[in-house]
Amino acid sequence: MSDIETFRRETRAWLLQNCPPEMCQPIRNDEDMYWGGRNARFQSEAQRLWFERMVERGWTVPGWPRVYGGGGLGGEEAAVLQQEMRTLGCRLPLYSFGIWMLGPVLLKYGSEVQRLEHLPRIARGEIRWCQGYSEPNAGSDLASLATRAELHDDHFIVNGQKIWTSYANLSDWIFCLVRTDSARKQAGISFVLFDMQTPGVSTRPTLLISGKSPFCETFFDNVKVPRENLVGELDGGWSIAKYLLAHEREMIGNIGNPAEAKTVGQVAVEAVGLDPQGRLLDPDLRSQIASFEVDEAAFAAWTEMTGDLARRREGHPAISSALKYYGAELNKRRWELMAASGGADALEWEGSRSNEGMIARTWLRTKGNSIEGGTSEVQLNVVAKHILGLPGA
Ligand SMILES: Cc1cc2nc3c(=O)[nH]c(=O)nc-3n(C[C@H](O)[C@H](O)[C@H](O)COP(=O)(O)OP(=O)(O)OC[C@H]3O[C@@H](n4cnc5c(N)ncnc54)[C@H](O)[C@@H]3O)c2cc1C
């Protein structure tokens, strides 16, 4: 038996023994996802156990080096772990922008001091991070950002406003793009980190059509940030910002893949029922779900292939835009079908029968998938220009 097959067998055995049965159930609501942070609370004993066991093995960040709290797994092993978790339906033990966005940046651009300070605390879920990129006049045209950071010897003074900062009101630290040179556009941007409890930082939650408020306006009023919190070079933040965006787009693209929630087919069977041949009763819905599931399977195979290419360093630099575009559109389609399949429960907004309107609220939330992390139109521009090489794109 090859090493990787042995690893797969041992991993599966460990997961079967250590993942509590409740943590292999489909996700029902936001509380089923543990985000960590200074003020985090576990929803159940099973959630705490699962999180702590995975932290101990370094498997909240299986591919990071052990010295930073990771599992030290190679690319192929990390992929096997992910496949086995998916097969068994194990929930992620920790949801984290620190893992998906800031971590890769610090591994590539951070100083050793910054890595040792932040990465283990991300791996252990101690600090929750938010992303301070967008501003009222800088979204798709991110390089127009105007939040200023003036350098005074050993610290910056930051003034300005961010918008759409997801979970800023619940986060402990922010990774933030600031303007350190107003004469140059991209070349005048720096990437800094700071504690959200620093005097002068305030947040104002924004209510969405889903009835929830996952994001905020974030204000900086003479915020003092130590110079050592600058990542990379002064005025060198644009390359870092783009590197992080590629990771963010991969993360968002992955929502196209089946998650640890009920499938469209399961929801439809529960709401519509089966005919005597064991097929979904509604033939029109049946054909729409079949077509969706074919596209979902094709996307899963494609993301696996792009992952393999990336591990061999043969991936295309712009592929994250293609992943983000297709994954976001697929997830929107999934929840259109969930809403269409869910019967009366899918229209409910409150009440335990519908799990507090889970389908209706998630369906509305997915509308933002093709905006967050860069809009679908902007991703299509990138694909046209950098992958297809279309003239004039
Ligand atoms: C759910 C959600 C969570 C978010 N979380 C965060 C966060 O945590 N931190 C953060 O910093 N930001 C966050 N954002 C903001 C997000 O990054 C921006 O909304 C996004 O980049 C688009 O910017 P904008 O809203 O200013 O739209 P605009 O840039 O004003 O775009 C408006 C419209 O014009 C189109 N458009 C713009 N430029 C072009 C072009 N060149 N070619 C073709 N069409 C174009 C767009 O596609 C869009 O349809 C979040 C957004 C959402 C929806």
CSV table of C-alpha atoms and ligand atoms in Angstrom, one decimal:
chain,number,residue,atom,x,y,z
A,1,MET,CA,0.0,0.0,0.0
A,2,SER,CA,1.4,3.4,-1.0
A,3,ASP,CA,2.2,6.0,1.7
A,4,ILE,CA,-0.8,8.2,0.6
A,5,GLU,CA,-3.2,5.2,0.8
A,6,THR,CA,-2.0,4.4,4.3
A,7,PHE,CA,-2.4,8.1,5.2
A,8,ARG,CA,-6.0,8.0,3.9
A,9,ARG,CA,-6.9,4.9,5.8
A,10,GLU,CA,-5.4,6.3,9.1
A,11,THR,CA,-7.0,9.7,8.6
A,12,ARG,CA,-10.5,8.1,8.0
A,13,ALA,CA,-10.1,5.9,11.1
A,14,TRP,CA,-9.0,9.0,13.2
A,15,LEU,CA,-12.0,11.1,11.9
A,16,LEU,CA,-14.4,8.3,12.6
A,17,GLN,CA,-13.1,8.0,16.1
A,18,ASN,CA,-12.8,11.7,16.9
A,19,CYS,CA,-15.5,13.6,15.0
A,20,PRO,CA,-18.6,13.6,17.3
A,21,PRO,CA,-21.7,12.4,15.4
A,22,GLU,CA,-23.4,15.9,15.7
A,23,MET,CA,-20.4,17.4,13.9
A,24,CYS,CA,-21.2,15.2,10.9
A,25,GLN,CA,-24.7,16.5,10.6
A,26,PRO,CA,-25.7,19.1,7.9
A,27,ILE,CA,-25.2,22.7,9.0
A,28,ARG,CA,-28.6,24.2,10.0
A,29,ASN,CA,-27.8,27.8,11.0
A,30,ASP,CA,-25.0,30.3,11.6
A,31,GLU,CA,-24.4,29.0,15.1
A,32,ASP,CA,-23.4,25.6,13.7
A,33,MET,CA,-20.3,27.4,12.3
A,34,TYR,CA,-17.6,28.2,14.9
A,35,TRP,CA,-15.6,31.4,14.0
A,36,GLY,CA,-13.4,31.7,17.1
A,37,GLY,CA,-12.2,35.0,18.5
A,38,ARG,CA,-11.9,36.6,21.9
A,39,ASN,CA,-15.7,36.6,22.5
A,40,ALA,CA,-16.5,33.3,20.9
A,41,ARG,CA,-18.8,30.8,22.6
A,42,PHE,CA,-19.2,27.2,21.7
A,43,GLN,CA,-22.8,26.2,20.8
A,44,SER,CA,-22.4,22.7,22.2
A,45,GLU,CA,-20.0,20.4,23.9
A,46,ALA,CA,-19.6,18.4,20.6
A,47,GLN,CA,-18.6,21.6,18.8
A,48,ARG,CA,-15.9,22.4,21.5
A,49,LEU,CA,-14.6,18.8,21.5
A,50,TRP,CA,-14.3,18.7,17.7
A,51,PHE,CA,-12.6,22.0,17.5
A,52,GLU,CA,-10.1,21.2,20.3
A,53,ARG,CA,-9.2,17.8,18.8
A,54,MET,CA,-8.5,19.3,15.4
A,55,VAL,CA,-6.5,22.2,16.9
A,56,GLU,CA,-4.3,19.7,18.8
A,57,ARG,CA,-3.5,17.9,15.5
A,58,GLY,CA,-2.9,21.2,13.7
A,59,TRP,CA,-5.8,20.3,11.3
A,60,THR,CA,-7.6,23.6,11.4
A,61,VAL,CA,-4.7,24.6,9.0
A,62,PRO,CA,-3.4,21.2,7.9
A,63,GLY,CA,-1.0,22.6,5.3
A,64,TRP,CA,0.7,25.2,7.5
A,65,PRO,CA,4.1,24.4,9.1
A,66,ARG,CA,3.9,23.0,12.6
A,67,VAL,CA,5.8,25.9,14.1
A,68,TYR,CA,2.9,28.2,13.2
A,69,GLY,CA,0.2,25.9,14.6
A,70,GLY,CA,-0.4,23.9,11.4
A,71,GLY,CA,-0.4,20.2,10.7
A,72,GLY,CA,2.7,20.2,8.5
A,73,LEU,CA,0.9,18.1,5.9
A,74,GLY,CA,2.1,18.1,2.2
A,75,GLY,CA,-0.3,19.2,-0.5
A,76,GLU,CA,-1.4,15.7,-1.4
A,77,GLU,CA,-2.1,14.8,2.2
A,78,ALA,CA,-4.0,18.0,2.9
A,79,ALA,CA,-6.2,17.2,-0.1
A,80,VAL,CA,-6.8,13.7,1.2
A,81,LEU,CA,-7.8,15.0,4.6
A,82,GLN,CA,-10.3,17.4,2.9
A,83,GLN,CA,-11.7,14.6,0.7
A,84,GLU,CA,-12.2,12.3,3.7
A,85,MET,CA,-13.9,15.0,5.8
A,86,ARG,CA,-16.2,15.7,2.8
A,87,THR,CA,-17.0,12.0,2.4
A,88,LEU,CA,-17.9,11.6,6.1
A,89,GLY,CA,-19.7,15.0,6.2
A,90,CYS,CA,-17.4,16.4,8.9
A,91,ARG,CA,-18.0,20.1,9.5
A,92,LEU,CA,-15.1,22.5,9.4
A,93,PRO,CA,-13.9,22.9,13.0
A,94,LEU,CA,-13.1,26.6,12.4
A,95,TYR,CA,-14.4,29.2,9.9
A,96,SER,CA,-11.9,32.0,9.6
A,97,PHE,CA,-10.8,34.9,7.4
A,98,GLY,CA,-7.5,34.5,9.2
A,99,ILE,CA,-7.1,31.0,7.7
A,100,TRP,CA,-8.4,31.7,4.2
A,101,MET,CA,-7.1,35.2,3.6
A,102,LEU,CA,-4.5,36.6,6.0
A,103,GLY,CA,-2.6,33.4,6.7
A,104,PRO,CA,-1.4,32.9,3.1
A,105,VAL,CA,-0.3,36.5,3.0
A,106,LEU,CA,1.7,36.3,6.2
A,107,LEU,CA,3.3,33.0,5.0
A,108,LYS,CA,4.5,34.8,1.8
A,109,TYR,CA,5.0,38.4,2.8
A,110,GLY,CA,5.1,38.6,6.6
A,111,SER,CA,8.3,38.9,8.7
A,112,GLU,CA,9.1,35.9,10.9
A,113,VAL,CA,8.1,38.0,14.0
A,114,GLN,CA,4.7,38.7,12.4
A,115,ARG,CA,4.2,35.0,11.5
A,116,LEU,CA,5.0,33.8,15.0
A,117,GLU,CA,2.8,36.4,16.5
A,118,HIS,CA,-0.3,35.9,14.4
A,119,LEU,CA,-0.4,32.5,12.7
A,120,PRO,CA,-0.6,30.3,15.8
A,121,ARG,CA,-3.4,32.5,17.2
A,122,ILE,CA,-5.3,32.1,13.9
A,123,ALA,CA,-4.7,28.3,13.9
A,124,ARG,CA,-6.1,28.1,17.5
A,125,GLY,CA,-9.0,30.3,16.7
A,126,GLU,CA,-8.0,32.9,19.3
A,127,ILE,CA,-8.3,36.0,17.1
A,128,ARG,CA,-11.0,36.7,14.6
A,129,TRP,CA,-10.0,38.8,11.6
A,130,CYS,CA,-11.9,41.1,9.3
A,131,GLN,CA,-11.0,42.6,5.9
A,132,GLY,CA,-10.7,46.4,5.5
A,133,TYR,CA,-10.5,46.8,1.7
A,134,SER,CA,-13.7,48.4,0.2
A,135,GLU,CA,-14.6,52.0,0.7
A,136,PRO,CA,-17.6,54.1,-0.3
A,137,ASN,CA,-15.7,55.2,-3.5
A,138,ALA,CA,-13.5,52.2,-3.9
A,139,GLY,CA,-15.1,48.8,-4.7
A,140,SER,CA,-14.3,47.3,-8.1
A,141,ASP,CA,-11.8,50.2,-8.5
A,142,LEU,CA,-10.1,49.3,-5.3
A,143,ALA,CA,-6.9,51.3,-6.0
A,144,SER,CA,-9.0,54.5,-5.5
A,145,LEU,CA,-9.1,53.9,-1.8
A,146,ALA,CA,-8.6,57.0,0.3
A,147,THR,CA,-8.1,55.9,3.9
A,148,ARG,CA,-4.9,57.7,4.9
A,149,ALA,CA,-2.1,56.4,7.1
A,150,GLU,CA,0.5,59.0,8.0
A,151,LEU,CA,3.9,57.8,9.2
A,152,HIS,CA,5.2,59.4,12.4
A,153,ASP,CA,8.6,57.8,13.4
A,154,ASP,CA,7.5,54.5,14.9
A,155,HIS,CA,3.7,54.6,14.2
A,156,PHE,CA,1.0,55.5,11.6
A,157,ILE,CA,-2.0,57.6,12.3
A,158,VAL,CA,-4.9,56.2,10.3
A,159,ASN,CA,-8.0,58.2,9.3
A,160,GLY,CA,-10.8,57.2,6.9
A,161,GLN,CA,-13.7,54.9,6.3
A,162,LYS,CA,-14.2,51.3,5.1
A,163,ILE,CA,-17.5,49.8,4.1
A,164,TRP,CA,-19.0,46.3,3.7
A,165,THR,CA,-16.5,45.0,6.3
A,166,SER,CA,-17.9,41.6,7.0
A,167,TYR,CA,-18.2,40.8,10.8
A,168,ALA,CA,-16.2,43.9,11.7
A,169,ASN,CA,-18.4,44.2,14.9
A,170,LEU,CA,-17.4,40.7,15.9
A,171,SER,CA,-13.8,40.8,14.9
A,172,ASP,CA,-10.7,41.3,17.1
A,173,TRP,CA,-8.2,42.5,14.4
A,174,ILE,CA,-8.4,43.9,10.9
A,175,PHE,CA,-6.1,43.6,7.9
A,176,CYS,CA,-6.4,46.9,6.2
A,177,LEU,CA,-5.4,48.7,3.0
A,178,VAL,CA,-4.3,52.2,3.6
A,179,ARG,CA,-3.0,55.1,1.4
A,180,THR,CA,0.5,56.0,2.4
A,181,ASP,CA,1.3,58.1,-0.7
A,182,SER,CA,-1.5,60.2,-2.3
A,183,ALA,CA,0.6,61.1,-5.4
A,184,ARG,CA,0.6,57.5,-6.7
A,185,LYS,CA,-2.4,55.2,-7.1
A,186,GLN,CA,-1.5,51.5,-6.8
A,187,ALA,CA,2.0,52.4,-5.8
A,188,GLY,CA,0.9,54.5,-2.8
A,189,ILE,CA,-1.0,51.7,-0.9
A,190,SER,CA,0.3,49.8,2.2
A,191,PHE,CA,-1.0,46.7,4.0
A,192,VAL,CA,-1.3,47.1,7.8
A,193,LEU,CA,-2.7,45.1,10.7
A,194,PHE,CA,-4.3,46.4,13.9
A,195,ASP,CA,-6.5,45.6,16.8
A,196,MET,CA,-10.1,46.6,16.5
A,197,GLN,CA,-10.0,47.7,20.1
A,198,THR,CA,-7.5,50.5,19.4
A,199,PRO,CA,-8.9,53.9,20.3
A,200,GLY,CA,-10.5,55.6,17.3
A,201,VAL,CA,-11.9,52.4,15.7
A,202,SER,CA,-15.7,52.2,15.5
A,203,THR,CA,-18.2,50.1,13.5
A,204,ARG,CA,-21.8,50.5,12.5
A,205,PRO,CA,-23.6,47.3,11.4
A,206,THR,CA,-25.6,47.3,8.1
A,207,LEU,CA,-28.8,45.3,7.9
A,208,LEU,CA,-29.2,43.2,4.7
A,209,ILE,CA,-32.3,42.0,2.9
A,210,SER,CA,-31.8,38.6,4.6
A,211,GLY,CA,-32.7,40.4,7.8
A,212,LYS,CA,-29.2,39.8,9.2
A,213,SER,CA,-26.3,42.0,9.5
A,214,PRO,CA,-23.0,40.3,8.6
A,215,PHE,CA,-21.3,43.5,7.7
A,216,CYS,CA,-20.5,47.0,8.8
A,217,GLU,CA,-19.3,50.5,8.0
A,218,THR,CA,-15.9,50.9,9.8
A,219,PHE,CA,-14.5,54.2,10.8
A,220,PHE,CA,-11.0,55.2,11.8
A,221,ASP,CA,-10.4,58.4,13.7
A,222,ASN,CA,-6.8,59.1,14.4
A,223,VAL,CA,-6.0,55.4,15.0
A,224,LYS,CA,-2.4,54.8,16.2
A,225,VAL,CA,-0.9,51.8,14.5
A,226,PRO,CA,2.7,50.6,15.4
A,227,ARG,CA,5.0,50.7,12.4
A,228,GLU,CA,5.9,47.0,13.0
A,229,ASN,CA,2.3,46.2,12.0
A,230,LEU,CA,3.1,47.1,8.4
A,231,VAL,CA,3.3,43.9,6.3
A,232,GLY,CA,5.9,44.0,3.5
A,233,GLU,CA,7.3,47.3,2.2
A,234,LEU,CA,5.9,50.8,2.8
A,235,ASP,CA,3.8,51.6,-0.4
A,236,GLY,CA,4.2,48.0,-1.4
A,237,GLY,CA,0.7,46.8,-0.4
A,238,TRP,CA,-0.9,46.5,-3.8
A,239,SER,CA,0.9,43.2,-4.7
A,240,ILE,CA,-0.1,41.9,-1.3
A,241,ALA,CA,-3.7,43.0,-1.7
A,242,LYS,CA,-3.9,41.2,-5.1
A,243,TYR,CA,-2.3,38.0,-3.6
A,244,LEU,CA,-4.9,38.0,-0.8
A,245,LEU,CA,-7.7,38.6,-3.3
A,246,ALA,CA,-6.7,35.5,-5.2
A,247,HIS,CA,-7.1,33.4,-2.0
A,248,GLU,CA,-10.4,35.2,-1.2
A,249,ARG,CA,-11.7,34.3,-4.7
A,250,GLU,CA,-10.7,30.7,-4.3
A,251,MET,CA,-12.5,30.6,-0.9
A,252,ILE,CA,-15.7,32.2,-2.3
A,253,GLY,CA,-15.5,30.0,-5.5
A,254,ASN,CA,-15.5,26.9,-3.2
A,255,ILE,CA,-19.1,27.7,-2.2
A,256,GLY,CA,-20.0,26.2,-5.5
A,257,ASN,CA,-18.9,22.8,-4.1
A,258,PRO,CA,-21.3,20.8,-2.0
A,259,ALA,CA,-21.1,22.0,1.6
A,260,GLU,CA,-21.9,20.4,4.9
A,261,ALA,CA,-25.6,21.3,4.4
A,262,LYS,CA,-28.5,19.4,3.0
A,263,THR,CA,-28.4,18.9,-0.7
A,264,VAL,CA,-31.0,20.3,-3.1
A,265,GLY,CA,-32.1,16.7,-3.7
A,266,GLN,CA,-32.7,16.0,0.0
A,267,VAL,CA,-34.7,19.2,0.5
A,268,ALA,CA,-36.8,18.5,-2.6
A,269,VAL,CA,-37.5,14.9,-1.5
A,270,GLU,CA,-38.6,16.0,1.9
A,271,ALA,CA,-40.9,18.7,0.5
A,272,VAL,CA,-42.3,17.2,-2.7
A,273,GLY,CA,-42.0,13.4,-2.1
A,274,LEU,CA,-41.2,10.4,-4.5
A,275,ASP,CA,-43.3,8.6,-7.1
A,276,PRO,CA,-43.7,4.8,-7.1
A,277,GLN,CA,-40.4,4.4,-9.0
A,278,GLY,CA,-38.5,6.3,-6.3
A,279,ARG,CA,-38.1,9.5,-8.5
A,280,LEU,CA,-38.9,13.0,-7.4
A,281,LEU,CA,-42.6,13.6,-7.9
A,282,ASP,CA,-42.3,16.9,-9.8
A,283,PRO,CA,-40.7,16.1,-13.3
A,284,ASP,CA,-39.8,19.7,-14.1
A,285,LEU,CA,-38.0,20.2,-10.7
A,286,ARG,CA,-36.4,16.8,-11.2
A,287,SER,CA,-34.9,17.8,-14.5
A,288,GLN,CA,-33.7,21.1,-13.1
A,289,ILE,CA,-32.0,19.4,-10.1
A,290,ALA,CA,-30.4,16.8,-12.4
A,291,SER,CA,-29.0,19.4,-14.6
A,292,PHE,CA,-27.7,21.4,-11.6
A,293,GLU,CA,-26.1,18.3,-10.1
A,294,VAL,CA,-24.3,17.5,-13.3
A,295,ASP,CA,-22.8,21.0,-13.3
A,296,GLU,CA,-22.0,20.7,-9.6
A,297,ALA,CA,-20.1,17.5,-10.2
A,298,ALA,CA,-18.3,19.0,-13.1
A,299,PHE,CA,-17.3,22.0,-11.0
A,300,ALA,CA,-16.1,19.7,-8.1
A,301,ALA,CA,-13.9,17.8,-10.6
A,302,TRP,CA,-12.6,21.0,-12.0
A,303,THR,CA,-11.7,22.5,-8.6
A,304,GLU,CA,-9.9,19.3,-7.8
A,305,MET,CA,-7.9,19.5,-11.0
A,306,THR,CA,-7.0,23.2,-10.5
A,307,GLY,CA,-5.9,22.3,-6.9
A,308,ASP,CA,-3.6,19.6,-8.3
A,309,LEU,CA,-2.2,22.0,-10.9
A,310,ALA,CA,-1.6,24.6,-8.2
A,311,ARG,CA,0.2,22.1,-6.0
A,312,ARG,CA,2.5,21.3,-8.9
A,313,ARG,CA,2.9,25.0,-9.5
A,314,GLU,CA,1.4,24.7,-12.9
A,315,GLY,CA,-1.8,26.6,-12.2
A,316,HIS,CA,-2.8,29.7,-14.2
A,317,PRO,CA,-2.4,32.9,-12.1
A,318,ALA,CA,-5.9,34.1,-13.0
A,319,ILE,CA,-7.8,30.9,-12.4
A,320,SER,CA,-9.1,32.1,-9.0
A,321,SER,CA,-11.3,34.6,-11.0
A,322,ALA,CA,-12.8,31.8,-13.0
A,323,LEU,CA,-13.4,29.7,-9.9
A,324,LYS,CA,-14.9,32.7,-8.1
A,325,TYR,CA,-17.2,33.5,-11.0
A,326,TYR,CA,-18.5,30.0,-11.6
A,327,GLY,CA,-18.7,28.9,-7.9
A,328,ALA,CA,-20.7,32.1,-7.0
A,329,GLU,CA,-23.1,31.6,-9.9
A,330,LEU,CA,-23.5,27.9,-9.1
A,331,ASN,CA,-24.3,28.6,-5.4
A,332,LYS,CA,-26.9,31.2,-6.5
A,333,ARG,CA,-28.5,28.6,-8.7
A,334,ARG,CA,-28.4,26.0,-5.9
A,335,TRP,CA,-30.4,28.3,-3.5
A,336,GLU,CA,-32.8,29.3,-6.3
A,337,LEU,CA,-33.6,25.5,-6.5
A,338,MET,CA,-33.7,25.1,-2.7
A,339,ALA,CA,-36.3,27.9,-2.6
A,340,ALA,CA,-38.2,26.3,-5.5
A,341,SER,CA,-38.0,22.8,-3.9
A,342,GLY,CA,-38.7,23.7,-0.3
A,343,GLY,CA,-42.4,24.1,-0.5
A,344,ALA,CA,-44.2,26.3,2.1
A,345,ASP,CA,-41.2,26.1,4.5
A,346,ALA,CA,-39.0,27.9,2.0
A,347,LEU,CA,-41.3,30.9,2.2
A,348,GLU,CA,-41.3,31.1,6.0
A,349,TRP,CA,-39.2,33.8,7.6
A,350,GLU,CA,-39.4,32.8,11.3
A,351,GLY,CA,-40.4,29.7,13.3
A,352,SER,CA,-38.7,26.5,14.2
A,353,ARG,CA,-40.4,24.4,11.4
A,354,SER,CA,-38.3,26.3,8.8
A,355,ASN,CA,-35.3,26.7,11.1
A,356,GLU,CA,-35.9,30.4,11.4
A,357,GLY,CA,-36.4,30.9,7.7
A,358,MET,CA,-33.1,29.3,6.8
A,359,ILE,CA,-33.8,28.7,3.2
A,360,ALA,CA,-35.4,32.1,2.5
A,361,ARG,CA,-32.6,33.9,4.3
A,362,THR,CA,-29.8,32.0,2.7
A,363,TRP,CA,-31.4,32.4,-0.7
A,364,LEU,CA,-31.3,36.2,-0.2
A,365,ARG,CA,-27.8,36.1,1.2
A,366,THR,CA,-26.5,34.3,-1.9
A,367,LYS,CA,-27.4,37.3,-4.0
A,368,GLY,CA,-24.2,38.9,-2.6
A,369,ASN,CA,-22.0,36.0,-3.8
A,370,SER,CA,-21.5,37.5,-7.2
A,371,ILE,CA,-20.5,40.9,-5.6
A,372,GLU,CA,-18.3,40.0,-2.6
A,373,GLY,CA,-14.6,39.5,-3.4
A,374,GLY,CA,-15.1,41.2,-6.7
A,375,THR,CA,-18.2,41.2,-8.9
A,376,SER,CA,-19.0,38.6,-11.6
A,377,GLU,CA,-18.5,41.2,-14.3
A,378,VAL,CA,-15.1,42.0,-13.0
A,379,GLN,CA,-14.1,38.3,-12.9
A,380,LEU,CA,-15.3,37.9,-16.4
A,381,ASN,CA,-13.1,40.8,-17.5
A,382,VAL,CA,-10.1,39.1,-15.8
A,383,VAL,CA,-10.9,35.8,-17.5
A,384,ALA,CA,-11.3,37.5,-20.9
A,385,LYS,CA,-8.0,39.4,-20.6
A,386,HIS,CA,-5.7,37.0,-18.8
A,387,ILE,CA,-7.0,33.5,-19.6
A,388,LEU,CA,-8.7,33.9,-23.0
A,389,GLY,CA,-6.4,36.7,-24.2
A,390,LEU,CA,-9.3,38.4,-26.0
A,391,PRO,CA,-8.5,41.6,-27.9
A,392,GLY,CA,-9.6,44.8,-26.2
A,393,ALA,CA,-10.6,43.1,-23.0
B,1,LIG,C1,-21.8,39.9,1.1
B,1,LIG,C2,-20.6,40.9,0.9
B,1,LIG,C3,-19.5,40.8,1.8
B,1,LIG,C4,-18.5,41.7,1.6
B,1,LIG,N1,-17.4,41.7,2.6
B,1,LIG,C5,-16.4,42.6,2.4
B,1,LIG,C6,-15.4,42.7,3.4
B,1,LIG,O1,-15.4,41.9,4.4
B,1,LIG,N2,-14.4,43.6,3.3
B,1,LIG,C7,-14.4,44.4,2.2
B,1,LIG,O2,-13.4,45.2,2.1
B,1,LIG,N3,-15.4,44.4,1.3
B,1,LIG,C8,-16.4,43.5,1.4
B,1,LIG,N4,-17.4,43.5,0.4
B,1,LIG,C9,-17.4,44.5,-0.7
B,1,LIG,C10,-17.1,44.0,-2.1
B,1,LIG,O3,-15.7,43.7,-2.2
B,1,LIG,C11,-17.5,45.1,-3.1
B,1,LIG,O4,-18.9,45.2,-2.9
B,1,LIG,C12,-17.2,44.7,-4.5
B,1,LIG,O5,-15.8,44.7,-4.7
B,1,LIG,C13,-17.9,45.6,-5.5
B,1,LIG,O6,-17.7,47.0,-5.2
B,1,LIG,P1,-18.9,48.0,-5.1
B,1,LIG,O7,-19.9,47.4,-4.2
B,1,LIG,O8,-18.3,49.3,-4.8
B,1,LIG,O9,-19.5,48.0,-6.6
B,1,LIG,P2,-19.0,48.9,-7.8
B,1,LIG,O10,-17.6,48.7,-8.0
B,1,LIG,O11,-19.5,50.2,-7.7
B,1,LIG,O12,-19.8,48.1,-9.0
B,1,LIG,C14,-21.1,48.5,-9.4
B,1,LIG,C15,-21.5,47.7,-10.6
B,1,LIG,O13,-20.6,48.1,-11.7
B,1,LIG,C16,-20.0,46.9,-12.3
B,1,LIG,N5,-18.6,47.2,-12.7
B,1,LIG,C17,-17.7,48.0,-12.0
B,1,LIG,N6,-16.6,48.0,-12.7
B,1,LIG,C18,-16.7,47.3,-13.8
B,1,LIG,C19,-15.9,47.0,-14.9
B,1,LIG,N7,-14.6,47.5,-15.0
B,1,LIG,N8,-16.4,46.2,-15.9
B,1,LIG,C20,-17.7,45.8,-15.9
B,1,LIG,N9,-18.5,46.0,-14.8
B,1,LIG,C21,-18.1,46.8,-13.8
B,1,LIG,C22,-20.0,45.9,-11.2
B,1,LIG,O14,-19.9,44.6,-11.7
B,1,LIG,C23,-21.3,46.2,-10.5
B,1,LIG,O15,-22.3,45.5,-11.1
B,1,LIG,C24,-18.5,42.7,0.6
B,1,LIG,C25,-19.6,42.7,-0.3
B,1,LIG,C26,-20.6,41.8,-0.1
B,1,LIG,C27,-21.8,41.8,-1.1
